[in-house]
Amino acid sequence: MDCGGAVPYLRQEDYERMLGLAVAVLESRRPETVWRLIAQELLRTLDGSVLLMKDEEWTPSSGAVSAWLRDASAPVEPAGATAGLVRSGYPFATHYGRHTDREPRTAAQLAGDRAWRHSGTASALRESFGTRHMLGLPLPGGHDGAVRGFIVHRDGADFDARDLDYAARVQPLLAAAAAQCRLLGGLRSTGGPEPEPEAVTGGLTPRETAVLHTLAEGLPATAMARRLGVSVRTVHKHLQNLYRKLGTADRLGTVLRAQEAGLLPSVPPSAPAGRPR
């Protein structure tokens, strides 16, 4: 796969996705919600089927492996030999563990296309997940061979230059999200106040979640667009999606329904009223 030449141009939609994810992560109150938002967005944007997350040290025989499936609300853990192969991290562990390089790379780039296709790891993943290709998205830092990050799996065509460009640009956001998770986890472990309750996302995307939070502030569409860095047309599109998914017909009803469902914190009855659409 040739990824040389000019850097591919990312669509406006790609940047909107990243900004929406950033807002949704900052609004989250629980580490598990942050990881779910990240998993959903990476799988959708990179057309992946499975996302493996590494946020702790693994050995070939121990360590929890979080595997997020597309549109799933919680991770699963691979079992048996597949889990061992995943923990071994071929071919990413060797490369990122021995080098300071943290650029996103595909398995075929690191191992060679033929070597990867005929490897035991590739065979096991095809059997377990039905996938053929992997993209490694490491987090910055890591000492003494300790590497954390994400691996996106997909079937069909391998990841292309546009996918690698997006992965490189979203890396700083993923690093910030991981730091946010550590902060939230630290607050929980020290017996700090329990974060406000948060329900499952109800099928909302990170961008829709971000729009929902600005909606709760009573902002008009133009102000919502400025806050989120998107067009007013995009805001209206997300509002329509929110109405459809929450079964509502207007802004106030949407905010109230989201509060009932736990998607927004409950507040005293001073909800935003008839702001212009």
Short mmCIF file of C-alpha atoms in Angstrom, two decimals:
data_model
loop_
_atom_site.label_atom_id
_atom_site.label_comp_id
_atom_site.label_asym_id
_atom_site.label_seq_id
_atom_site.Cartn_x
_atom_site.Cartn_y
_atom_site.Cartn_z
CA MET A 1 0.00 0.00 0.00
CA ASP A 2 1.50 3.30 -1.08
CA CYS A 3 0.78 6.08 1.41
CA GLY A 4 3.33 8.51 0.02
CA GLY A 5 2.71 11.68 -1.91
CA ALA A 6 0.49 14.59 -0.94
CA VAL A 7 -1.44 14.39 2.32
CA PRO A 8 -5.06 13.50 1.48
CA TYR A 9 -7.66 16.15 2.11
CA LEU A 10 -10.05 15.33 4.94
CA ARG A 11 -13.67 16.29 4.46
CA GLN A 12 -15.35 18.96 6.57
CA GLU A 13 -17.42 16.12 8.00
CA ASP A 14 -14.26 14.51 9.38
CA TYR A 15 -13.33 17.63 11.33
CA GLU A 16 -16.91 18.00 12.53
CA ARG A 17 -16.76 14.44 13.81
CA MET A 18 -13.56 15.11 15.74
CA LEU A 19 -14.97 18.30 17.27
CA GLY A 20 -18.22 16.59 18.18
CA LEU A 21 -16.29 13.77 19.82
CA ALA A 22 -14.19 16.26 21.81
CA VAL A 23 -17.29 18.03 23.14
CA ALA A 24 -19.00 14.74 24.02
CA VAL A 25 -15.90 13.49 25.86
CA LEU A 26 -15.66 16.69 27.90
CA GLU A 27 -19.34 16.42 28.81
CA SER A 28 -18.96 12.80 29.97
CA ARG A 29 -18.87 11.96 33.67
CA ARG A 30 -17.83 8.31 33.60
CA PRO A 31 -14.71 6.64 32.11
CA GLU A 32 -16.77 3.87 30.54
CA THR A 33 -18.85 6.44 28.68
CA VAL A 34 -15.72 8.09 27.28
CA TRP A 35 -14.39 4.76 25.98
CA ARG A 36 -17.76 3.93 24.44
CA LEU A 37 -17.90 7.27 22.61
CA ILE A 38 -14.39 6.74 21.28
CA ALA A 39 -15.12 3.18 20.18
CA GLN A 40 -18.29 4.16 18.36
CA GLU A 41 -16.67 7.08 16.57
CA LEU A 42 -13.49 5.27 15.49
CA LEU A 43 -15.45 2.29 14.20
CA ARG A 44 -17.85 4.47 12.23
CA THR A 45 -15.28 6.86 10.81
CA LEU A 46 -12.72 4.18 9.93
CA ASP A 47 -15.36 1.68 8.77
CA GLY A 48 -14.16 -0.86 11.30
CA SER A 49 -15.87 -3.97 12.63
CA VAL A 50 -13.94 -4.40 15.89
CA LEU A 51 -11.90 -2.03 18.06
CA LEU A 52 -9.36 -3.40 20.53
CA MET A 53 -8.40 -1.06 23.35
CA LYS A 54 -5.17 -1.41 25.35
CA ASP A 55 -5.09 0.73 28.48
CA GLU A 56 -3.10 -1.60 30.72
CA GLU A 57 -0.12 -3.93 30.52
CA TRP A 58 -0.76 -7.32 28.92
CA THR A 59 1.13 -10.56 28.85
CA PRO A 60 0.31 -13.40 26.43
CA SER A 61 -1.55 -15.15 29.29
CA SER A 62 -3.03 -12.35 31.39
CA GLY A 63 -4.64 -8.93 31.20
CA ALA A 64 -8.17 -7.88 30.25
CA VAL A 65 -8.72 -7.34 26.54
CA SER A 66 -11.52 -4.91 25.65
CA ALA A 67 -12.99 -5.59 22.22
CA TRP A 68 -15.69 -3.18 21.08
CA LEU A 69 -18.01 -4.33 18.31
CA ARG A 70 -19.67 -1.82 16.03
CA ASP A 71 -22.74 -0.19 17.66
CA ALA A 72 -22.25 -2.22 20.86
CA SER A 73 -22.93 -0.50 24.18
CA ALA A 74 -20.25 -2.44 26.09
CA PRO A 75 -17.00 -4.28 25.28
CA VAL A 76 -16.54 -8.03 25.13
CA GLU A 77 -13.40 -10.04 25.88
CA PRO A 78 -11.99 -12.50 23.34
CA ALA A 79 -11.49 -15.97 24.76
CA GLY A 80 -8.94 -18.74 24.44
CA ALA A 81 -6.18 -18.68 21.87
CA THR A 82 -7.54 -15.52 20.23
CA ALA A 83 -7.11 -13.56 23.46
CA GLY A 84 -3.49 -14.74 23.73
CA LEU A 85 -2.73 -13.69 20.17
CA VAL A 86 -4.36 -10.31 20.76
CA ARG A 87 -2.25 -9.80 23.89
CA SER A 88 0.92 -10.67 22.00
CA GLY A 89 0.21 -7.62 19.86
CA TYR A 90 1.74 -8.85 16.60
CA PRO A 91 3.01 -6.90 14.68
CA PHE A 92 2.40 -3.69 16.65
CA ALA A 93 3.99 -4.58 19.99
CA THR A 94 7.40 -5.21 18.47
CA HIS A 95 7.43 -2.04 16.40
CA TYR A 96 6.00 0.44 18.90
CA GLY A 97 7.69 -1.24 21.83
CA ARG A 98 11.16 -0.84 20.31
CA HIS A 99 10.76 2.57 18.68
CA THR A 100 9.60 6.02 19.68
CA ASP A 101 7.54 6.14 16.49
CA ARG A 102 3.85 6.62 17.29
CA GLU A 103 2.49 7.14 13.79
CA PRO A 104 -0.60 5.06 12.96
CA ARG A 105 0.43 2.01 10.91
CA THR A 106 -1.35 -0.93 9.37
CA ALA A 107 -0.39 -4.52 10.11
CA ALA A 108 0.55 -4.99 6.46
CA GLN A 109 2.86 -1.96 6.59
CA LEU A 110 4.74 -3.27 9.62
CA ALA A 111 4.91 -6.98 8.83
CA GLY A 112 4.72 -6.89 5.04
CA ASP A 113 1.53 -7.75 3.22
CA ARG A 114 2.35 -11.41 2.55
CA ALA A 115 3.78 -12.09 6.02
CA TRP A 116 0.74 -10.53 7.65
CA ARG A 117 -1.80 -12.43 5.53
CA HIS A 118 -0.15 -15.76 6.34
CA SER A 119 0.43 -15.10 10.04
CA GLY A 120 -1.29 -17.04 12.82
CA THR A 121 -2.69 -13.80 14.23
CA ALA A 122 -4.36 -12.87 10.94
CA SER A 123 -5.85 -16.36 10.66
CA ALA A 124 -7.19 -16.30 14.23
CA LEU A 125 -8.73 -12.87 13.78
CA ARG A 126 -10.40 -13.92 10.54
CA GLU A 127 -11.86 -16.90 12.39
CA SER A 128 -12.96 -14.94 15.46
CA PHE A 129 -13.97 -11.56 14.08
CA GLY A 130 -14.27 -12.07 10.33
CA THR A 131 -11.71 -9.31 9.75
CA ARG A 132 -8.58 -9.20 7.58
CA HIS A 133 -6.85 -5.89 8.26
CA MET A 134 -5.66 -3.97 11.33
CA LEU A 135 -4.74 -0.34 11.94
CA GLY A 136 -2.69 0.48 15.03
CA LEU A 137 -3.40 3.82 16.69
CA PRO A 138 -0.96 4.13 19.64
CA LEU A 139 -1.18 6.76 22.33
CA PRO A 140 1.83 9.03 22.89
CA GLY A 141 4.49 8.15 25.43
CA GLY A 142 5.14 4.72 26.83
CA HIS A 143 8.34 3.65 28.53
CA ASP A 144 10.25 0.36 28.68
CA GLY A 145 8.19 -1.10 25.89
CA ALA A 146 4.85 -0.20 27.47
CA VAL A 147 2.49 0.82 24.67
CA ARG A 148 -1.17 1.77 24.99
CA GLY A 149 -3.67 2.61 22.32
CA PHE A 150 -6.20 1.19 19.90
CA ILE A 151 -6.32 -1.32 17.06
CA VAL A 152 -9.11 -1.06 14.50
CA HIS A 153 -10.08 -4.21 12.58
CA ARG A 154 -11.93 -4.35 9.28
CA ASP A 155 -12.75 -6.70 6.44
CA GLY A 156 -12.69 -5.80 2.74
CA ALA A 157 -10.05 -3.36 1.51
CA ASP A 158 -7.11 -2.43 3.71
CA PHE A 159 -6.90 0.99 5.36
CA ASP A 160 -5.88 3.67 2.88
CA ALA A 161 -4.02 6.98 3.03
CA ARG A 162 -7.15 8.90 4.00
CA ASP A 163 -7.71 6.54 6.95
CA LEU A 164 -4.11 6.99 8.09
CA ASP A 165 -4.44 10.77 7.79
CA TYR A 166 -7.59 10.78 9.91
CA ALA A 167 -5.97 8.47 12.48
CA ALA A 168 -2.95 10.75 12.82
CA ARG A 169 -5.11 13.84 13.25
CA VAL A 170 -7.38 12.26 15.86
CA GLN A 171 -4.45 10.97 17.98
CA PRO A 172 -4.14 14.11 20.18
CA LEU A 173 -7.85 13.93 20.94
CA LEU A 174 -7.55 10.26 21.91
CA ALA A 175 -4.63 11.10 24.22
CA ALA A 176 -6.72 13.83 25.88
CA ALA A 177 -9.65 11.44 26.22
CA ALA A 178 -7.40 8.85 27.91
CA ALA A 179 -6.22 11.53 30.35
CA GLN A 180 -9.86 12.44 31.02
CA CYS A 181 -10.60 8.79 31.80
CA ARG A 182 -7.71 8.63 34.25
CA LEU A 183 -8.98 11.80 35.95
CA LEU A 184 -12.53 10.50 36.23
CA GLY A 185 -11.29 7.13 37.45
CA GLY A 186 -9.11 8.84 40.03
CA LEU A 187 -12.02 10.85 41.37
CA ARG A 188 -14.05 7.69 41.69
CA SER A 189 -11.28 5.73 43.46
CA THR A 190 -10.63 8.49 46.02
CA GLY A 191 -14.26 8.53 47.08
CA GLY A 192 -15.06 11.84 45.47
CA PRO A 193 -18.65 12.79 44.66
CA GLU A 194 -20.29 10.34 42.30
CA PRO A 195 -20.64 11.94 38.86
CA GLU A 196 -24.10 12.84 37.70
CA PRO A 197 -25.92 9.77 36.36
CA GLU A 198 -25.41 9.04 32.72
CA ALA A 199 -27.48 6.58 30.76
CA VAL A 200 -26.42 4.69 27.72
CA THR A 201 -26.33 6.92 24.69
CA GLY A 202 -29.65 5.64 23.37
CA GLY A 203 -28.10 5.20 19.96
CA LEU A 204 -26.90 8.80 19.78
CA THR A 205 -23.62 9.52 18.01
CA PRO A 206 -21.01 11.69 19.76
CA ARG A 207 -21.98 14.64 17.54
CA GLU A 208 -25.65 14.21 18.34
CA THR A 209 -24.75 14.03 22.03
CA ALA A 210 -22.81 17.30 21.70
CA VAL A 211 -25.78 18.97 19.98
CA LEU A 212 -28.08 17.67 22.72
CA HIS A 213 -25.96 19.36 25.40
CA THR A 214 -25.98 22.70 23.58
CA LEU A 215 -29.71 22.29 23.08
CA ALA A 216 -30.12 21.99 26.85
CA GLU A 217 -28.47 25.41 27.20
CA GLY A 218 -31.24 26.95 25.10
CA LEU A 219 -28.90 28.15 22.36
CA PRO A 220 -30.36 29.03 18.95
CA ALA A 221 -29.16 27.08 15.95
CA THR A 222 -26.68 29.78 14.89
CA ALA A 223 -25.02 29.83 18.32
CA MET A 224 -24.98 26.03 18.45
CA ALA A 225 -23.23 25.99 15.08
CA ARG A 226 -20.59 28.47 16.28
CA ARG A 227 -20.02 26.53 19.49
CA LEU A 228 -19.56 23.23 17.67
CA GLY A 229 -17.74 24.61 14.64
CA VAL A 230 -20.28 23.28 12.15
CA SER A 231 -22.80 24.78 9.76
CA VAL A 232 -26.35 25.70 10.78
CA ARG A 233 -27.56 23.15 8.24
CA THR A 234 -25.57 20.45 10.03
CA VAL A 235 -27.08 21.49 13.36
CA HIS A 236 -30.61 21.16 11.92
CA LYS A 237 -29.72 17.71 10.56
CA HIS A 238 -28.61 16.58 14.01
CA LEU A 239 -31.70 18.09 15.61
CA GLN A 240 -33.92 16.08 13.29
CA ASN A 241 -31.97 12.94 14.20
CA LEU A 242 -32.44 13.71 17.90
CA TYR A 243 -36.19 14.21 17.45
CA ARG A 244 -36.46 10.91 15.60
CA LYS A 245 -34.34 8.88 18.02
CA LEU A 246 -35.95 10.31 21.16
CA GLY A 247 -39.48 10.33 19.73
CA THR A 248 -40.01 14.06 20.21
CA ALA A 249 -41.16 16.96 18.04
CA ASP A 250 -39.56 20.09 19.53
CA ARG A 251 -36.62 21.38 21.54
CA LEU A 252 -38.24 21.47 24.99
CA GLY A 253 -39.70 18.00 24.61
CA THR A 254 -36.31 16.70 23.51
CA VAL A 255 -34.52 18.13 26.54
CA LEU A 256 -37.15 16.79 28.93
CA ARG A 257 -37.10 13.36 27.28
CA ALA A 258 -33.28 13.26 27.43
CA GLN A 259 -33.38 14.13 31.13
CA GLU A 260 -35.92 11.36 31.79
CA ALA A 261 -33.69 8.90 29.92
CA GLY A 262 -30.57 9.99 31.82
CA LEU A 263 -28.90 11.41 28.72
CA LEU A 264 -28.85 14.84 30.38
CA PRO A 265 -28.58 15.69 34.09
CA SER A 266 -31.86 16.63 35.71
CA VAL A 267 -32.11 20.32 36.57
CA PRO A 268 -34.69 22.48 38.32
CA PRO A 269 -37.60 23.42 36.03
CA SER A 270 -35.97 26.27 34.16
CA ALA A 271 -35.69 24.38 30.90
CA PRO A 272 -35.08 26.32 27.72
CA ALA A 273 -38.29 27.41 26.11
CA GLY A 274 -39.15 28.32 22.58
CA ARG A 275 -35.83 29.39 21.24
CA PRO A 276 -35.86 29.99 17.50
CA ARG A 277 -35.04 26.96 15.42
#
